[in-house]
mmCIF file of C-alpha atoms and ligand atoms in Angstrom:
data_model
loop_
_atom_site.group_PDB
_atom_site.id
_atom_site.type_symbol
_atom_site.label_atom_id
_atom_site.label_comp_id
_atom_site.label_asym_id
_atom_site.label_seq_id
_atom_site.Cartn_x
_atom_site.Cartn_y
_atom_site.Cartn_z
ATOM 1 C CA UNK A 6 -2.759 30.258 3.078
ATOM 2 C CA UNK A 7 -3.865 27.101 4.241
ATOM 3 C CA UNK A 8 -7.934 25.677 3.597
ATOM 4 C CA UNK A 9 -7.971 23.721 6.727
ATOM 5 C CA UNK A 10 -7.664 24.456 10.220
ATOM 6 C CA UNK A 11 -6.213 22.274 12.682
ATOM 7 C CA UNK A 12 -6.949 20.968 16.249
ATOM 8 C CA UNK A 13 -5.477 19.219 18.752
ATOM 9 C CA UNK A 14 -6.552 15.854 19.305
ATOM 10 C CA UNK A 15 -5.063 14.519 23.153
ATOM 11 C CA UNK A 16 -6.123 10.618 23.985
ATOM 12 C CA UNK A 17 -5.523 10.004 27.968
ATOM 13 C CA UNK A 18 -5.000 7.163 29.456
ATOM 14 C CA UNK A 19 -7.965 5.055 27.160
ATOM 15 C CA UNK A 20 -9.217 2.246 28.017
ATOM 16 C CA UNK A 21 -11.956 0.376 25.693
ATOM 17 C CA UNK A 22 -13.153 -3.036 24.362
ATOM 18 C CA UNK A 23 -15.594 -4.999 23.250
ATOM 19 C CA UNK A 24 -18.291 -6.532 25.296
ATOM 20 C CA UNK A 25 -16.270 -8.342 28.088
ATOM 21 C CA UNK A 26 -12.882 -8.469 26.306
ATOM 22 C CA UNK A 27 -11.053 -5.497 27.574
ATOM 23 C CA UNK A 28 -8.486 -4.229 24.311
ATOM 24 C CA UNK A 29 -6.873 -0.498 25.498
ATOM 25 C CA UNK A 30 -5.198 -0.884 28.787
ATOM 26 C CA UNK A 31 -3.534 2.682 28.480
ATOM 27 C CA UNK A 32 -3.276 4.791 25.685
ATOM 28 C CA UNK A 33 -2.138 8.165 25.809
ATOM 29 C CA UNK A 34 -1.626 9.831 22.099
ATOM 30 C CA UNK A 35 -1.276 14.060 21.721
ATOM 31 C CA UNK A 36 -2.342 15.218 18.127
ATOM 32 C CA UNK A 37 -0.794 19.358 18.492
ATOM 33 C CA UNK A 38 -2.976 21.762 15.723
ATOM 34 C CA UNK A 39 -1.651 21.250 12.152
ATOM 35 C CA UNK A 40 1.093 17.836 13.060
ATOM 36 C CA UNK A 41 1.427 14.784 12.053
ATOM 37 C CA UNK A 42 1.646 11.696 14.200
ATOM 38 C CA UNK A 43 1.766 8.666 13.467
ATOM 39 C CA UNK A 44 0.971 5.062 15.944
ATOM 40 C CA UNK A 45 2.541 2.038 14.886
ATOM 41 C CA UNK A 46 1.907 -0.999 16.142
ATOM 42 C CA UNK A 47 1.583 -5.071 15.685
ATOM 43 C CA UNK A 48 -1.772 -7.069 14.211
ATOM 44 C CA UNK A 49 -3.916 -7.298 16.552
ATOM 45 C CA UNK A 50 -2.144 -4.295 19.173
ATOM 46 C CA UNK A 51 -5.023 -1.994 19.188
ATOM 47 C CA UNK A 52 -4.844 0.638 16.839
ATOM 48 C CA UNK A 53 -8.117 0.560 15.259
ATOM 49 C CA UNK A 54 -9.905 0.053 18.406
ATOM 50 C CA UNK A 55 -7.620 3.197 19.387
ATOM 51 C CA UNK A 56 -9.181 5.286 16.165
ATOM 52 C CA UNK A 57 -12.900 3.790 16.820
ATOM 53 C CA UNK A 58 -12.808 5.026 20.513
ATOM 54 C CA UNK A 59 -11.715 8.641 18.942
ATOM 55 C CA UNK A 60 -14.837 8.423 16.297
ATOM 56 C CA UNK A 61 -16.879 7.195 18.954
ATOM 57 C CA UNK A 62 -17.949 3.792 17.243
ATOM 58 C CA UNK A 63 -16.436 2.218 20.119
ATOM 59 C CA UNK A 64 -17.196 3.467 24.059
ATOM 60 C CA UNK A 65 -13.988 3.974 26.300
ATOM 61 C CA UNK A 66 -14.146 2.529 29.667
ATOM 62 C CA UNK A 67 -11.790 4.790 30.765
ATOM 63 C CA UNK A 68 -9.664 7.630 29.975
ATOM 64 C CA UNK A 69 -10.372 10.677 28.082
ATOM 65 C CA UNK A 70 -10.065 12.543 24.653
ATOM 66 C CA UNK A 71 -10.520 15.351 23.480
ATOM 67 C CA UNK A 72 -11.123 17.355 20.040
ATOM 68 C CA UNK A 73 -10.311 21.145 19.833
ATOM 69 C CA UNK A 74 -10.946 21.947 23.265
ATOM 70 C CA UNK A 75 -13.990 19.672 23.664
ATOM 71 C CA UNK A 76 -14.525 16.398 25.895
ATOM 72 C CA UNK A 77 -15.670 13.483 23.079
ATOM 73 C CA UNK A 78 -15.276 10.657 25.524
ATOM 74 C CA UNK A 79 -18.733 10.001 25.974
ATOM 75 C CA UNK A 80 -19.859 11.935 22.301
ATOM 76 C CA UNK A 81 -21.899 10.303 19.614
ATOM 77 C CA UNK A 82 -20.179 9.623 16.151
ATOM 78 C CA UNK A 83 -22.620 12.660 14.656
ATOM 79 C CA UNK A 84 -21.251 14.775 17.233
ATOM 80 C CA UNK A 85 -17.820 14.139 16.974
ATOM 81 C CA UNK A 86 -17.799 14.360 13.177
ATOM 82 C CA UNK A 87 -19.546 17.804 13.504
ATOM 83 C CA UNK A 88 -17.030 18.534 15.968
ATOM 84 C CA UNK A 89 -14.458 18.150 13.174
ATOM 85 C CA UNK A 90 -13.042 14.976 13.219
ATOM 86 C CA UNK A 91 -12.461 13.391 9.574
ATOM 87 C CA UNK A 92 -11.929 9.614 9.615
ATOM 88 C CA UNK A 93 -10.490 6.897 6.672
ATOM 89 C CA UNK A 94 -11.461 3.893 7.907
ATOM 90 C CA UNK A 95 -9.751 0.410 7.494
ATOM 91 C CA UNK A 96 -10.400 -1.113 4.222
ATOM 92 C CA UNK A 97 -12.293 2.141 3.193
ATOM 93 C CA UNK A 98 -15.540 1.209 3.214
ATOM 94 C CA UNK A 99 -16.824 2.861 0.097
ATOM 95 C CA UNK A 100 -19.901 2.351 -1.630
ATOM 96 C CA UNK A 101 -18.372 0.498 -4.389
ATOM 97 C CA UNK A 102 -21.726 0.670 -6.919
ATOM 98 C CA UNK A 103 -21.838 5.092 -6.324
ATOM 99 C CA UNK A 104 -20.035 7.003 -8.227
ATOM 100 C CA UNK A 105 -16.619 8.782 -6.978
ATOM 101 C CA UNK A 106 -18.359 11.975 -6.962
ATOM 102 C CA UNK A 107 -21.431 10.881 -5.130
ATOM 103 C CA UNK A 108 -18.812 9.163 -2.614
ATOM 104 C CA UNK A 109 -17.116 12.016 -1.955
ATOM 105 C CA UNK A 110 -20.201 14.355 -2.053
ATOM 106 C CA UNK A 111 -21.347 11.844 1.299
ATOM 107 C CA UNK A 112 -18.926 12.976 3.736
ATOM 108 C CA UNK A 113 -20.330 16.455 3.062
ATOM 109 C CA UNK A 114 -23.248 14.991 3.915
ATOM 110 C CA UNK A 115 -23.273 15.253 7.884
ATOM 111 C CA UNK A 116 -22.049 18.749 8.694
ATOM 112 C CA UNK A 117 -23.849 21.512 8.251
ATOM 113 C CA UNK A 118 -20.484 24.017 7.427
ATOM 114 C CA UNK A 119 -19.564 21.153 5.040
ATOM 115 C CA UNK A 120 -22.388 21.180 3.150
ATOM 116 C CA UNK A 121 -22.898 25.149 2.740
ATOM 117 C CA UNK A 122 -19.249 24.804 0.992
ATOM 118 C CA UNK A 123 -19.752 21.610 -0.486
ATOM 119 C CA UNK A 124 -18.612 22.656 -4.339
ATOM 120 C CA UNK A 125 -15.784 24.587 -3.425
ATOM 121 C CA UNK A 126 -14.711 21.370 -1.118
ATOM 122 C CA UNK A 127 -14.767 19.081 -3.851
ATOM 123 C CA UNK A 128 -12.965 22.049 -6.074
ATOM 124 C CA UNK A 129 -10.237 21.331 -3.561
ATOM 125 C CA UNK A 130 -10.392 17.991 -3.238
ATOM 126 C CA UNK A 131 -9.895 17.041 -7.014
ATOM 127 C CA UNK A 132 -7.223 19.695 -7.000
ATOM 128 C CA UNK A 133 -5.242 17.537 -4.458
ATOM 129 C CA UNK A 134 -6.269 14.369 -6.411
ATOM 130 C CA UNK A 135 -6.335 15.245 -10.135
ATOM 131 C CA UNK A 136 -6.577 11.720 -10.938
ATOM 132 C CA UNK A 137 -10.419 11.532 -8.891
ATOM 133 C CA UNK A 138 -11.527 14.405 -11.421
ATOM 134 C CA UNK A 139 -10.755 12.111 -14.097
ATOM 135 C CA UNK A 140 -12.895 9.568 -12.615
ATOM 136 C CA UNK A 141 -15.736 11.776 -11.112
ATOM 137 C CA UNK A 142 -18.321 9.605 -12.725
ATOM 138 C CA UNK A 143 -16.607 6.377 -12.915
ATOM 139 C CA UNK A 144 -18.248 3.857 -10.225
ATOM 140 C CA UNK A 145 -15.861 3.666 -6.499
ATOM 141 C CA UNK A 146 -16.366 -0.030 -6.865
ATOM 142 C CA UNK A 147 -14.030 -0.390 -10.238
ATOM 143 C CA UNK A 148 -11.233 1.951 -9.358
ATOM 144 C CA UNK A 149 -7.647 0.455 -8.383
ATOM 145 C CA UNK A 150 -6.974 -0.540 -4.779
ATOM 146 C CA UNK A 151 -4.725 3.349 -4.235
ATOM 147 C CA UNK A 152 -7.160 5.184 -6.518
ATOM 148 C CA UNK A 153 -10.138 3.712 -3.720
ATOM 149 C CA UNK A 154 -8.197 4.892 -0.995
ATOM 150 C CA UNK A 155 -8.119 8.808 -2.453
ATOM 151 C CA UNK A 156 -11.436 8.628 -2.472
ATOM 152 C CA UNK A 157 -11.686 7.570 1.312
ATOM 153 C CA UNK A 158 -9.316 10.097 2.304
ATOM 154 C CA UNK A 159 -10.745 13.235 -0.122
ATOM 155 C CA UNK A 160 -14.193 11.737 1.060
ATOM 156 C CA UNK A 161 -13.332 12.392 4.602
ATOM 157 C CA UNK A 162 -11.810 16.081 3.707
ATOM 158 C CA UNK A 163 -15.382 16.625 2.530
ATOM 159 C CA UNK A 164 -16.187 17.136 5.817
ATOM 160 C CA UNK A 165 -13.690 19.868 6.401
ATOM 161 C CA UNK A 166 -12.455 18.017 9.718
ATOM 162 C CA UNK A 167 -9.789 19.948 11.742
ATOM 163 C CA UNK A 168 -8.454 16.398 12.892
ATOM 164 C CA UNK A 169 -8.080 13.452 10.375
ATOM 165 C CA UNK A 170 -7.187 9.581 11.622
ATOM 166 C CA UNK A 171 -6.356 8.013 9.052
ATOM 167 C CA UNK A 172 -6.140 4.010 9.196
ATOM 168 C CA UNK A 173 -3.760 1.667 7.392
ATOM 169 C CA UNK A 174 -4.133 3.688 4.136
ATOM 170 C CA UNK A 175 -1.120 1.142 2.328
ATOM 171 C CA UNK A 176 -3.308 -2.082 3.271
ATOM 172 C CA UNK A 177 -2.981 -4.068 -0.115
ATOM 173 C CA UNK A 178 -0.959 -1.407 -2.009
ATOM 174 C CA UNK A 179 1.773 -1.412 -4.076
ATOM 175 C CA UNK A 180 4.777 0.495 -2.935
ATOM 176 C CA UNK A 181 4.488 2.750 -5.422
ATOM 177 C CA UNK A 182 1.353 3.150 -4.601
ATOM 178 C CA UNK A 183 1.865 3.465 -1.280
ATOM 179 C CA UNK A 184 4.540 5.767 -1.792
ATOM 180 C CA UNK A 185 1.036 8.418 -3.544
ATOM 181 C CA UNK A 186 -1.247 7.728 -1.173
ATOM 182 C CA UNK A 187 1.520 8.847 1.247
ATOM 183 C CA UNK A 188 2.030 11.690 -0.869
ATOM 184 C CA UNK A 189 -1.246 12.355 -0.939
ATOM 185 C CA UNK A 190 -1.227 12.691 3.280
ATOM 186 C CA UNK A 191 1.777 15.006 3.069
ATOM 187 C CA UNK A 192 -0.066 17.188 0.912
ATOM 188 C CA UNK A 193 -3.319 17.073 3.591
ATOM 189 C CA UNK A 194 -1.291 18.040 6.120
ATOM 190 C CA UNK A 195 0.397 20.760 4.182
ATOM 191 C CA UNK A 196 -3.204 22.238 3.879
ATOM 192 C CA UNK A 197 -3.247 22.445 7.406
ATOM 193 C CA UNK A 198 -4.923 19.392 8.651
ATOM 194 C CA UNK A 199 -3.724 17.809 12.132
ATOM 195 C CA UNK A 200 -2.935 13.859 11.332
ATOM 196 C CA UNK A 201 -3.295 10.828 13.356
ATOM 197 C CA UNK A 202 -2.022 8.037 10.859
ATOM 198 C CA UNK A 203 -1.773 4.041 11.951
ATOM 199 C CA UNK A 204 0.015 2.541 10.001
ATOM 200 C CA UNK A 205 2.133 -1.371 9.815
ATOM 201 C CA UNK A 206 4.480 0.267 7.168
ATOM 202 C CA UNK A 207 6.754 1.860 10.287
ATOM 203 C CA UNK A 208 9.436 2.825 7.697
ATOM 204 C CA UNK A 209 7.544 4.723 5.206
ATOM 205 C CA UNK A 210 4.943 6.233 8.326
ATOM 206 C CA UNK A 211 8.488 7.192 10.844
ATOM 207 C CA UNK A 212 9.873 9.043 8.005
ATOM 208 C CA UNK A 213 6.267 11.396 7.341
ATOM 209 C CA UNK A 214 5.681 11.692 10.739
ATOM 210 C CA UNK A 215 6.685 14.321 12.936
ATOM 211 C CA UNK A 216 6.387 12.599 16.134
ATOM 212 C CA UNK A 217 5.375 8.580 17.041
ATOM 213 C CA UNK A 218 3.658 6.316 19.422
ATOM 214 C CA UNK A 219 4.516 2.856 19.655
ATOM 215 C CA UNK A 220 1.271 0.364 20.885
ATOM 216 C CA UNK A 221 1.732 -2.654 22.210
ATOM 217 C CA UNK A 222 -1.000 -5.253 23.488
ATOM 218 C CA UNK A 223 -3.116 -1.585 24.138
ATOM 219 C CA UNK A 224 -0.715 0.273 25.685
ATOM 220 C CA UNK A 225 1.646 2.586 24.538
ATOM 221 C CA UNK A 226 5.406 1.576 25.069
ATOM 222 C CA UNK A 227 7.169 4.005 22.920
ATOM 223 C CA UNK A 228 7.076 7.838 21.463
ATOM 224 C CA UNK A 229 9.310 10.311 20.081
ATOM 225 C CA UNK A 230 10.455 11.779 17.174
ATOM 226 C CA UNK A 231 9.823 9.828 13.465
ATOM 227 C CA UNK A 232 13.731 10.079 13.449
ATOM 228 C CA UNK A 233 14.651 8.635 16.480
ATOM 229 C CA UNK A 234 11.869 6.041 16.361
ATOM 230 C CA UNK A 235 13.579 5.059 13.110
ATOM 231 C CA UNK A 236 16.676 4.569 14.470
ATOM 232 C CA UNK A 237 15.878 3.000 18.070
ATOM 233 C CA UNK A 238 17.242 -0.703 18.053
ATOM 234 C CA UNK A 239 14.167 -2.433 19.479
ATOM 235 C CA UNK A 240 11.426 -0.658 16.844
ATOM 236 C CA UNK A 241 13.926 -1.889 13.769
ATOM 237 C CA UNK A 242 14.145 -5.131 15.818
ATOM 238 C CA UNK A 243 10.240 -5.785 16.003
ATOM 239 C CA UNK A 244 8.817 -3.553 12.958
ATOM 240 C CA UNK A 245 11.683 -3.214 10.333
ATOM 241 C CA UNK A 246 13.002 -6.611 10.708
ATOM 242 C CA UNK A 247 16.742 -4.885 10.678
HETATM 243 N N1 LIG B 4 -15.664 -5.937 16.732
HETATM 244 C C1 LIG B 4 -14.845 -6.638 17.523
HETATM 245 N N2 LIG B 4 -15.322 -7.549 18.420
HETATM 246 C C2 LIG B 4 -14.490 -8.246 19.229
HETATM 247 N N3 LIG B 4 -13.151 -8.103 19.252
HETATM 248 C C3 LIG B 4 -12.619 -7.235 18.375
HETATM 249 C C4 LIG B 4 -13.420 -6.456 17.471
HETATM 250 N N4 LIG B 4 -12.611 -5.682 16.729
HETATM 251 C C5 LIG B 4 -11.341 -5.957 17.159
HETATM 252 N N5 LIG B 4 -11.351 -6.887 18.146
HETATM 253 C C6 LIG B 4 -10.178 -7.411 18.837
HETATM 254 O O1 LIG B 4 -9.455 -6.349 19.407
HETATM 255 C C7 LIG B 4 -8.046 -6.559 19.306
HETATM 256 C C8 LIG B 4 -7.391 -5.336 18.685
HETATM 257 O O2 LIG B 4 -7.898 -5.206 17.364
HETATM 258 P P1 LIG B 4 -7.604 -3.926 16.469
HETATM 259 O O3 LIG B 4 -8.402 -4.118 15.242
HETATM 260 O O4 LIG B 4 -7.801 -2.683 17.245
HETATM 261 O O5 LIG B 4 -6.044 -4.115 16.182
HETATM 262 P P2 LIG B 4 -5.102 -3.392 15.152
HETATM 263 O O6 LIG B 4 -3.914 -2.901 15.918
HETATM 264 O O7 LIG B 4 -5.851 -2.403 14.363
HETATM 265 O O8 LIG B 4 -4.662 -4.609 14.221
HETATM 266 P P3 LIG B 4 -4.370 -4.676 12.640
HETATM 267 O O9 LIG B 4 -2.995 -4.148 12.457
HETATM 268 O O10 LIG B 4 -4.451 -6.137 12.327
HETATM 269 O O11 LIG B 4 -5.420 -3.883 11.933
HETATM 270 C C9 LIG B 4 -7.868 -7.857 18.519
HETATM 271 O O12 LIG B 4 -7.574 -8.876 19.440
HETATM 272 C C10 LIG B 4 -9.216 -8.078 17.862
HETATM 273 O O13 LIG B 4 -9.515 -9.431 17.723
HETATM 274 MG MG1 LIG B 5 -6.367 -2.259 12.380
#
């Protein structure tokens, strides 16, 4: 038995920016219930703006997405969170002088379902990440750069989201770090979750993932399988340097 459910998340044709500078040309991403995706992508391509547009931080221009069988374009973040989305932000963003606990306890915080089951939640959550039950009451700010990102990704399962993004989770990592918070991902998933991960490590992202999108300059160039992502000439030409 699984203790998440998962959605689809589908991104059509997006289009978004900021102010005047137009970022998404054309992004089309499909998220099926309970898989794992990942979007790769350059500096600078587009893949945070891709994961703020599907938050609703940032306002598409055009296009569409949609969560479980409801149309977010134009949604607020509150709404889209109590929709079910779950996101890790880039560089975390924890509040580093809080407690782990009272960090993860937050992304209860904003849904209703996810606060009647808050205890049981956070039961779950340190059974995923034993090592943030040792550190319950240690403050977010001291933890190790991997440890910090548990807490960004068990403080988004708080919210019991059907859909998680998930953004550059090995930013600053070791590799063997990398390799647990990856681990840690597999193990979301395996509990159900749909996952949307971005990610600049292709090689370690292709291999989790069960299908990929390529972005380039805001559009999407590329998708298929992790596999055969992993072994097309022009991705190890541009992103694995091989
Ligand atoms: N708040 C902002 N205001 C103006 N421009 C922005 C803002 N955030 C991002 N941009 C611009 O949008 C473009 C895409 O940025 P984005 O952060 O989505 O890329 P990315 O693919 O996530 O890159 P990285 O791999 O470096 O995180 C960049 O040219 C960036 O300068
Ligand atoms: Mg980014």
């Amino acid at each position: 038995m699984t203790a998440f459910q998962g959605q689809e998340l589908i991104i059509e044709n997006l289009a978004a920016g900021y102010g005047k500078i137009q970022v998404l040309w054309d992004v089309s991403v499909r998220v099926g219930p309970g898989e794992f995706v990942a979007m790769i992508g350059a500096n600078g391509a587009g893949k945070t703006t891709t994961l703020r547009a599907v938050s609703g931080v940032v306002r598409p221009t055009g296009g569409s997405i949609r969560l479980g069988g409801h149309d977010i374009t134009r949604a607020t973040p509150t709404q889209i969170v109590s929709l079910g989305l779950g996101h890790v932000p880039e560089g975390r963003e924890l509040f580093g002088l809080m407690t782990v606990r009272e960090n993860l306890e937050l992304g209860a915080a904003m849904r209703p379902e996810a606060r009647a089951k808050q205890a049981q939640t956070l039961d779950h959550v340190y059974s995923l990440f034993p090592r943030l039950a040792e550190r319950a009451g240690q403050l977010a700010g001291t933890l190790s750069g991997g440890e910090q990102q548990m807490v960004a990704v068990g403080r988004a399962l708080m919210g019991r989201p059907s859909v998680l993004v998930v953004d550059e989770p090995s930013l600053g990592l070791s590799p063997l770090m990398t390799q647990t918070v990856f681990g840690a991902l597999k193990a979301v998933h395996a509990e159900g979750v749909s996952v949307l991960l971005v990610e600049q490590n292709v090689g370690l992202s292709l291999k989790l993932a069960q299908r990929a999108y390529v972005l380039e300059n805001g559009e999407v160039v590329k998708e298929g399988t992790g596999e055969a992502l992993l072994a097309d000439p022009g991705v190890r030409e541009a992103y694995l340097a091989l």
